[in-house]
PDB file of C-alpha atoms in Angstrom:
ATOM      1  CA  GLU A  15       0.000   0.000   0.000  1.00  0.00           C
ATOM      2  CA  THR A  16       1.553   3.286  -1.137  1.00  0.00           C
ATOM      3  CA  GLY A  17       1.349   6.110   1.371  1.00  0.00           C
ATOM      4  CA  VAL A  18       0.815   9.814   0.809  1.00  0.00           C
ATOM      5  CA  THR A  19       3.649  11.388  -1.158  1.00  0.00           C
ATOM      6  CA  GLN A  20       4.367  15.077  -1.574  1.00  0.00           C
ATOM      7  CA  SER A  21       6.667  16.983  -3.883  1.00  0.00           C
ATOM      8  CA  PRO A  22       8.890  18.840  -3.691  1.00  0.00           C
ATOM      9  CA  THR A  23      10.219  18.329  -0.166  1.00  0.00           C
ATOM     10  CA  HIS A  24      11.757  21.785   0.019  1.00  0.00           C
ATOM     11  CA  LEU A  25      11.170  24.965  -1.946  1.00  0.00           C
ATOM     12  CA  ILE A  26      12.522  28.504  -1.805  1.00  0.00           C
ATOM     13  CA  LYS A  27      10.574  31.333  -3.419  1.00  0.00           C
ATOM     14  CA  THR A  28      10.625  35.103  -3.298  1.00  0.00           C
ATOM     15  CA  ARG A  29       7.786  37.355  -2.263  1.00  0.00           C
ATOM     16  CA  GLY A  30       5.199  37.852  -5.005  1.00  0.00           C
ATOM     17  CA  GLN A  31       5.953  34.600  -6.808  1.00  0.00           C
ATOM     18  CA  GLN A  32       3.552  31.723  -7.306  1.00  0.00           C
ATOM     19  CA  VAL A  33       4.061  28.123  -6.155  1.00  0.00           C
ATOM     20  CA  THR A  34       2.454  24.753  -6.857  1.00  0.00           C
ATOM     21  CA  LEU A  35       2.743  21.873  -4.425  1.00  0.00           C
ATOM     22  CA  ARG A  36       1.752  18.329  -5.352  1.00  0.00           C
ATOM     23  CA  CYS A  37       0.335  15.394  -3.470  1.00  0.00           C
ATOM     24  CA  SER A  38      -0.465  11.794  -4.329  1.00  0.00           C
ATOM     25  CA  SER A  39      -3.074  10.288  -2.061  1.00  0.00           C
ATOM     26  CA  GLN A  40      -2.848   6.877  -0.464  1.00  0.00           C
ATOM     27  CA  SER A  41      -4.311   4.023  -2.468  1.00  0.00           C
ATOM     28  CA  GLY A  42      -8.068   3.695  -1.884  1.00  0.00           C
ATOM     29  CA  HIS A  43      -8.481   7.241  -0.547  1.00  0.00           C
ATOM     30  CA  ASN A  44     -10.816   9.694  -2.317  1.00  0.00           C
ATOM     31  CA  THR A  45     -10.365  12.723  -0.066  1.00  0.00           C
ATOM     32  CA  VAL A  46      -7.391  15.055   0.174  1.00  0.00           C
ATOM     33  CA  SER A  47      -6.911  17.814   2.734  1.00  0.00           C
ATOM     34  CA  TRP A  48      -4.194  20.447   2.883  1.00  0.00           C
ATOM     35  CA  TYR A  49      -2.804  21.918   6.084  1.00  0.00           C
ATOM     36  CA  GLN A  50      -0.289  24.663   6.814  1.00  0.00           C
ATOM     37  CA  GLN A  51       1.987  24.240   9.809  1.00  0.00           C
ATOM     38  CA  ALA A  52       3.907  27.329  10.858  1.00  0.00           C
ATOM     39  CA  LEU A  53       6.884  26.996  13.172  1.00  0.00           C
ATOM     40  CA  GLY A  54       5.792  26.122  16.694  1.00  0.00           C
ATOM     41  CA  GLN A  55       2.140  25.763  15.692  1.00  0.00           C
ATOM     42  CA  GLY A  56      -0.210  22.915  14.973  1.00  0.00           C
ATOM     43  CA  PRO A  57      -1.435  22.199  11.456  1.00  0.00           C
ATOM     44  CA  GLN A  58      -4.056  24.692  10.223  1.00  0.00           C
ATOM     45  CA  PHE A  59      -6.724  23.555   7.769  1.00  0.00           C
ATOM     46  CA  ILE A  60      -6.522  25.157   4.328  1.00  0.00           C
ATOM     47  CA  PHE A  61      -9.104  23.164   2.383  1.00  0.00           C
ATOM     48  CA  GLN A  62     -10.345  19.701   1.517  1.00  0.00           C
ATOM     49  CA  TYR A  63     -11.126  18.082  -1.821  1.00  0.00           C
ATOM     50  CA  TYR A  64     -13.559  15.219  -2.201  1.00  0.00           C
ATOM     51  CA  ARG A  65     -14.239  13.630  -5.587  1.00  0.00           C
ATOM     52  CA  GLU A  66     -12.592  16.564  -7.372  1.00  0.00           C
ATOM     53  CA  GLU A  67     -14.699  19.243  -5.658  1.00  0.00           C
ATOM     54  CA  GLU A  68     -13.710  21.611  -2.833  1.00  0.00           C
ATOM     55  CA  ASN A  69     -15.454  20.250   0.245  1.00  0.00           C
ATOM     56  CA  GLY A  70     -14.590  22.693   2.991  1.00  0.00           C
ATOM     57  CA  ARG A  71     -12.221  25.617   3.408  1.00  0.00           C
ATOM     58  CA  GLY A  72     -10.432  27.133   6.359  1.00  0.00           C
ATOM     59  CA  ASN A  73      -9.595  30.755   7.010  1.00  0.00           C
ATOM     60  CA  PHE A  74      -7.178  31.250   4.126  1.00  0.00           C
ATOM     61  CA  PRO A  75      -7.411  33.927   1.402  1.00  0.00           C
ATOM     62  CA  PRO A  76      -8.429  33.134  -2.191  1.00  0.00           C
ATOM     63  CA  ARG A  77      -4.821  33.240  -3.348  1.00  0.00           C
ATOM     64  CA  PHE A  78      -4.658  29.734  -1.861  1.00  0.00           C
ATOM     65  CA  SER A  79      -6.348  27.457  -4.374  1.00  0.00           C
ATOM     66  CA  GLY A  80      -6.348  23.798  -5.206  1.00  0.00           C
ATOM     67  CA  LEU A  81      -7.295  21.015  -7.529  1.00  0.00           C
ATOM     68  CA  GLN A  82      -8.037  17.339  -7.240  1.00  0.00           C
ATOM     69  CA  PHE A  83      -7.600  15.077 -10.229  1.00  0.00           C
ATOM     70  CA  PRO A  84      -9.562  11.958 -11.276  1.00  0.00           C
ATOM     71  CA  ASN A  85      -6.875   9.747  -9.719  1.00  0.00           C
ATOM     72  CA  TYR A  86      -7.436  11.690  -6.439  1.00  0.00           C
ATOM     73  CA  SER A  87      -4.020  13.325  -6.491  1.00  0.00           C
ATOM     74  CA  SER A  88      -4.062  17.017  -5.670  1.00  0.00           C
ATOM     75  CA  GLU A  89      -2.293  20.350  -6.083  1.00  0.00           C
ATOM     76  CA  LEU A  90      -2.076  23.354  -3.809  1.00  0.00           C
ATOM     77  CA  ASN A  91      -1.400  26.653  -5.552  1.00  0.00           C
ATOM     78  CA  VAL A  92      -0.417  29.827  -3.762  1.00  0.00           C
ATOM     79  CA  ASN A  93      -0.279  33.115  -5.670  1.00  0.00           C
ATOM     80  CA  ALA A  94       1.409  36.365  -4.682  1.00  0.00           C
ATOM     81  CA  LEU A  95       3.531  34.726  -2.001  1.00  0.00           C
ATOM     82  CA  GLU A  96       4.026  36.604   1.255  1.00  0.00           C
ATOM     83  CA  LEU A  97       6.736  36.154   3.860  1.00  0.00           C
ATOM     84  CA  ASP A  98       4.160  34.703   6.292  1.00  0.00           C
ATOM     85  CA  ASP A  99       3.456  31.881   3.839  1.00  0.00           C
ATOM     86  CA  SER A 100       6.739  30.320   4.925  1.00  0.00           C
ATOM     87  CA  ALA A 101       5.662  27.079   6.564  1.00  0.00           C
ATOM     88  CA  LEU A 102       5.432  23.312   6.262  1.00  0.00           C
ATOM     89  CA  TYR A 103       2.570  22.369   3.948  1.00  0.00           C
ATOM     90  CA  LEU A 104       1.043  19.014   4.748  1.00  0.00           C
ATOM     91  CA  CYS A 105      -1.172  16.985   2.503  1.00  0.00           C
ATOM     92  CA  ALA A 106      -3.380  14.311   4.037  1.00  0.00           C
ATOM     93  CA  SER A 107      -5.661  11.775   2.440  1.00  0.00           C
ATOM     94  CA  SER A 108      -8.514   9.791   3.919  1.00  0.00           C
ATOM     95  CA  TYR A 109     -11.063   7.160   2.934  1.00  0.00           C
ATOM     96  CA  SER A 110     -13.837   9.733   3.181  1.00  0.00           C
ATOM     97  CA  PRO A 111     -14.219  13.366   4.315  1.00  0.00           C
ATOM     98  CA  ASN A 112     -14.503  12.715   8.062  1.00  0.00           C
ATOM     99  CA  GLU A 113     -12.200   9.756   8.423  1.00  0.00           C
ATOM    100  CA  LYS A 114      -8.811  10.007  10.095  1.00  0.00           C
ATOM    101  CA  LEU A 115      -6.072  11.676   8.106  1.00  0.00           C
ATOM    102  CA  PHE A 116      -2.987  10.005   6.692  1.00  0.00           C
ATOM    103  CA  PHE A 117      -0.297  12.625   6.210  1.00  0.00           C
ATOM    104  CA  GLY A 118       2.571  12.964   3.803  1.00  0.00           C
ATOM    105  CA  SER A 119       5.965  14.224   4.951  1.00  0.00           C
ATOM    106  CA  GLY A 120       5.203  17.746   3.814  1.00  0.00           C
ATOM    107  CA  THR A 121       6.745  20.459   1.666  1.00  0.00           C
ATOM    108  CA  GLN A 122       8.840  23.033   3.501  1.00  0.00           C
ATOM    109  CA  LEU A 123       8.266  26.362   1.773  1.00  0.00           C
ATOM    110  CA  SER A 124      10.512  29.329   2.465  1.00  0.00           C
ATOM    111  CA  VAL A 125       9.520  32.741   1.127  1.00  0.00           C
ATOM    112  CA  LEU A 126      12.341  35.287   1.036  1.00  0.00           C
TER     113      LEU A 126
ATOM    114  CA  ASP B  20      -9.075  31.518  17.980  1.00  0.00           C
ATOM    115  CA  GLN B  21      -7.439  28.312  19.192  1.00  0.00           C
ATOM    116  CA  GLN B  22     -10.221  25.784  19.733  1.00  0.00           C
ATOM    117  CA  VAL B  23      -7.846  22.987  20.722  1.00  0.00           C
ATOM    118  CA  LYS B  24      -5.107  23.738  23.218  1.00  0.00           C
ATOM    119  CA  GLN B  25      -2.109  21.856  24.470  1.00  0.00           C
ATOM    120  CA  ASN B  26      -0.727  23.949  27.289  1.00  0.00           C
ATOM    121  CA  SER B  27       2.430  21.940  27.900  1.00  0.00           C
ATOM    122  CA  PRO B  28       4.953  22.526  25.117  1.00  0.00           C
ATOM    123  CA  SER B  29       7.240  19.810  26.447  1.00  0.00           C
ATOM    124  CA  LEU B  30       7.356  16.829  28.779  1.00  0.00           C
ATOM    125  CA  SER B  31      10.231  14.618  29.957  1.00  0.00           C
ATOM    126  CA  VAL B  32       9.630  11.155  31.373  1.00  0.00           C
ATOM    127  CA  GLN B  33      11.882   8.300  32.463  1.00  0.00           C
ATOM    128  CA  GLU B  34      11.758   5.132  30.401  1.00  0.00           C
ATOM    129  CA  GLY B  35       9.224   2.674  31.831  1.00  0.00           C
ATOM    130  CA  ARG B  36       7.169   5.348  33.560  1.00  0.00           C
ATOM    131  CA  ILE B  37       3.819   6.751  32.484  1.00  0.00           C
ATOM    132  CA  SER B  38       3.581   9.701  30.086  1.00  0.00           C
ATOM    133  CA  ILE B  39       0.440  11.816  30.338  1.00  0.00           C
ATOM    134  CA  LEU B  40      -0.244  14.356  27.616  1.00  0.00           C
ATOM    135  CA  ASN B  41      -3.135  16.747  28.020  1.00  0.00           C
ATOM    136  CA  CYS B  42      -5.427  18.595  25.648  1.00  0.00           C
ATOM    137  CA  ASP B  43      -8.290  21.025  26.207  1.00  0.00           C
ATOM    138  CA  TYR B  44     -10.927  22.179  23.763  1.00  0.00           C
ATOM    139  CA  THR B  45     -13.506  24.918  23.718  1.00  0.00           C
ATOM    140  CA  ASN B  46     -16.041  23.773  21.102  1.00  0.00           C
ATOM    141  CA  SER B  47     -18.718  21.572  22.700  1.00  0.00           C
ATOM    142  CA  MET B  48     -19.753  20.397  19.223  1.00  0.00           C
ATOM    143  CA  PHE B  49     -16.545  18.391  18.757  1.00  0.00           C
ATOM    144  CA  ASP B  50     -17.415  14.705  18.711  1.00  0.00           C
ATOM    145  CA  TYR B  51     -14.338  12.953  17.348  1.00  0.00           C
ATOM    146  CA  PHE B  52     -10.863  13.314  18.806  1.00  0.00           C
ATOM    147  CA  LEU B  53      -7.523  11.992  17.644  1.00  0.00           C
ATOM    148  CA  TRP B  54      -3.896  11.932  18.703  1.00  0.00           C
ATOM    149  CA  TYR B  55      -1.076  12.139  16.201  1.00  0.00           C
ATOM    150  CA  LYS B  56       2.644  11.604  16.691  1.00  0.00           C
ATOM    151  CA  LYS B  57       5.229  13.474  14.649  1.00  0.00           C
ATOM    152  CA  TYR B  58       8.909  12.745  14.232  1.00  0.00           C
ATOM    153  CA  PRO B  59      11.241  15.369  12.715  1.00  0.00           C
ATOM    154  CA  ALA B  60      11.120  15.541   8.914  1.00  0.00           C
ATOM    155  CA  GLU B  61       8.061  13.294   8.803  1.00  0.00           C
ATOM    156  CA  GLY B  62       4.348  13.967   8.600  1.00  0.00           C
ATOM    157  CA  PRO B  63       2.094  13.340  11.600  1.00  0.00           C
ATOM    158  CA  THR B  64       1.137   9.693  12.099  1.00  0.00           C
ATOM    159  CA  PHE B  65      -2.226   8.649  13.515  1.00  0.00           C
ATOM    160  CA  LEU B  66      -1.964   7.115  16.966  1.00  0.00           C
ATOM    161  CA  ILE B  67      -5.385   6.671  18.541  1.00  0.00           C
ATOM    162  CA  SER B  68      -8.867   8.193  18.432  1.00  0.00           C
ATOM    163  CA  ILE B  69     -12.000   8.420  20.521  1.00  0.00           C
ATOM    164  CA  SER B  70     -15.604   9.237  19.767  1.00  0.00           C
ATOM    165  CA  SER B  71     -17.610  11.442  22.101  1.00  0.00           C
ATOM    166  CA  ILE B  72     -19.901   8.529  22.940  1.00  0.00           C
ATOM    167  CA  LYS B  73     -17.016   6.913  24.818  1.00  0.00           C
ATOM    168  CA  ASP B  74     -14.837   8.120  27.666  1.00  0.00           C
ATOM    169  CA  LYS B  75     -11.909   5.763  27.174  1.00  0.00           C
ATOM    170  CA  ASN B  76     -10.191   3.969  24.341  1.00  0.00           C
ATOM    171  CA  GLU B  77      -7.179   1.684  24.594  1.00  0.00           C
ATOM    172  CA  ASP B  78      -4.720   0.436  22.041  1.00  0.00           C
ATOM    173  CA  GLY B  79      -1.772  -1.419  23.484  1.00  0.00           C
ATOM    174  CA  ARG B  80       0.374   0.957  25.514  1.00  0.00           C
ATOM    175  CA  PHE B  81      -1.780   3.939  24.517  1.00  0.00           C
ATOM    176  CA  THR B  82      -5.005   5.006  26.214  1.00  0.00           C
ATOM    177  CA  VAL B  83      -7.026   8.111  25.505  1.00  0.00           C
ATOM    178  CA  PHE B  84      -9.451   9.488  28.091  1.00  0.00           C
ATOM    179  CA  LEU B  85     -12.214  11.950  27.287  1.00  0.00           C
ATOM    180  CA  ASN B  86     -13.939  14.145  29.880  1.00  0.00           C
ATOM    181  CA  LYS B  87     -16.698  15.915  27.994  1.00  0.00           C
ATOM    182  CA  SER B  88     -17.904  17.989  30.921  1.00  0.00           C
ATOM    183  CA  ALA B  89     -14.412  19.409  31.391  1.00  0.00           C
ATOM    184  CA  LYS B  90     -13.750  19.540  27.636  1.00  0.00           C
ATOM    185  CA  HIS B  91     -10.508  17.720  28.274  1.00  0.00           C
ATOM    186  CA  LEU B  92      -8.762  14.717  26.845  1.00  0.00           C
ATOM    187  CA  SER B  93      -5.538  13.036  27.763  1.00  0.00           C
ATOM    188  CA  LEU B  94      -3.216  10.467  26.271  1.00  0.00           C
ATOM    189  CA  HIS B  95      -1.525   7.965  28.574  1.00  0.00           C
ATOM    190  CA  ILE B  96       1.495   5.999  27.415  1.00  0.00           C
ATOM    191  CA  VAL B  97       2.458   3.084  29.645  1.00  0.00           C
ATOM    192  CA  PRO B  98       5.246   2.093  29.791  1.00  0.00           C
ATOM    193  CA  SER B  99       7.040   4.916  28.003  1.00  0.00           C
ATOM    194  CA  GLN B 100       9.838   3.928  25.634  1.00  0.00           C
ATOM    195  CA  PRO B 101      12.642   6.027  24.092  1.00  0.00           C
ATOM    196  CA  GLY B 102      11.048   5.509  20.655  1.00  0.00           C
ATOM    197  CA  ASP B 103       8.006   7.401  21.920  1.00  0.00           C
ATOM    198  CA  SER B 104      10.060  10.606  21.903  1.00  0.00           C
ATOM    199  CA  ALA B 105       8.236  12.816  19.401  1.00  0.00           C
ATOM    200  CA  VAL B 106       5.809  15.728  19.166  1.00  0.00           C
ATOM    201  CA  TYR B 107       2.228  14.745  19.969  1.00  0.00           C
ATOM    202  CA  PHE B 108      -0.735  16.645  18.558  1.00  0.00           C
ATOM    203  CA  CYS B 109      -4.322  16.301  19.610  1.00  0.00           C
ATOM    204  CA  ALA B 110      -7.005  17.048  17.046  1.00  0.00           C
ATOM    205  CA  ALA B 111     -10.784  17.361  17.033  1.00  0.00           C
ATOM    206  CA  THR B 112     -13.575  17.623  14.529  1.00  0.00           C
ATOM    207  CA  VAL B 113     -17.333  18.124  14.349  1.00  0.00           C
ATOM    208  CA  GLY B 114     -19.997  15.823  13.027  1.00  0.00           C
ATOM    209  CA  GLN B 115     -20.265  13.288  10.300  1.00  0.00           C
ATOM    210  CA  ASN B 116     -20.515  13.886   6.567  1.00  0.00           C
ATOM    211  CA  THR B 117     -19.726  17.551   6.904  1.00  0.00           C
ATOM    212  CA  GLY B 118     -16.427  17.363   5.083  1.00  0.00           C
ATOM    213  CA  ASN B 119     -15.047  19.612   7.707  1.00  0.00           C
ATOM    214  CA  GLN B 120     -11.678  20.366   9.138  1.00  0.00           C
ATOM    215  CA  PHE B 121      -9.710  18.851  11.933  1.00  0.00           C
ATOM    216  CA  TYR B 122      -8.566  21.375  14.532  1.00  0.00           C
ATOM    217  CA  PHE B 123      -5.098  20.705  15.921  1.00  0.00           C
ATOM    218  CA  GLY B 124      -3.388  21.779  19.101  1.00  0.00           C
ATOM    219  CA  THR B 125       0.106  23.253  19.084  1.00  0.00           C
ATOM    220  CA  GLY B 126       1.730  20.008  20.156  1.00  0.00           C
ATOM    221  CA  THR B 127       3.631  18.629  23.133  1.00  0.00           C
ATOM    222  CA  SER B 128       7.209  17.478  22.668  1.00  0.00           C
ATOM    223  CA  LEU B 129       7.731  14.272  24.639  1.00  0.00           C
ATOM    224  CA  THR B 130      11.224  13.135  25.582  1.00  0.00           C
ATOM    225  CA  VAL B 131      11.591   9.686  27.092  1.00  0.00           C
ATOM    226  CA  ILE B 132      14.889   9.408  28.923  1.00  0.00           C
ATOM    227  CA  PRO B 133      16.567   5.973  28.831  1.00  0.00           C
TER     228      PRO B 133
END
């Protein structure tokens, strides 16, 4: 059984740029959620995708957007990067929207 | 507004003794609670969960207790082992079929001393 994989593992961008992070869900999972974890904080919910539709969104601005593909993999896009966007971005998949989350190892994004 | 709180940033315990990690929440609508363990450079890994219809759930060395009236849950690890050294997050969510978010605490870093 393949777990959740994320790419890239590390990324450095400058303020104002755009970034795309990718996630492959665990086999058999149809739901993908994205979380942002700032240093010293717990993961904060960005949004969830279920069967290719956004299925819940946290308190993040519209410049955070996403996609889910027919194979249930997902992308997180962030436009107009700000310094405060520097964080670990975690992707998690689950069997259904309210089941426990299985996390990937994350993408560490640094915005300079 | 932090709806799930872990007020102890760190905890040190001798190997073989009990580790008790605590978590408080403010939203009385939460009905499903989970604990995750995180090692450096890895994503959080699910450890144990509890539904609000129960007050205790055990899985091997790990037991989670839920006190709904106090809006408090705790994770007991007995006996503690050096491999348990990690950051532990509690998380909570509301309802079924809402497609909603899990709310996480800020984590407690557990060190088990050999």
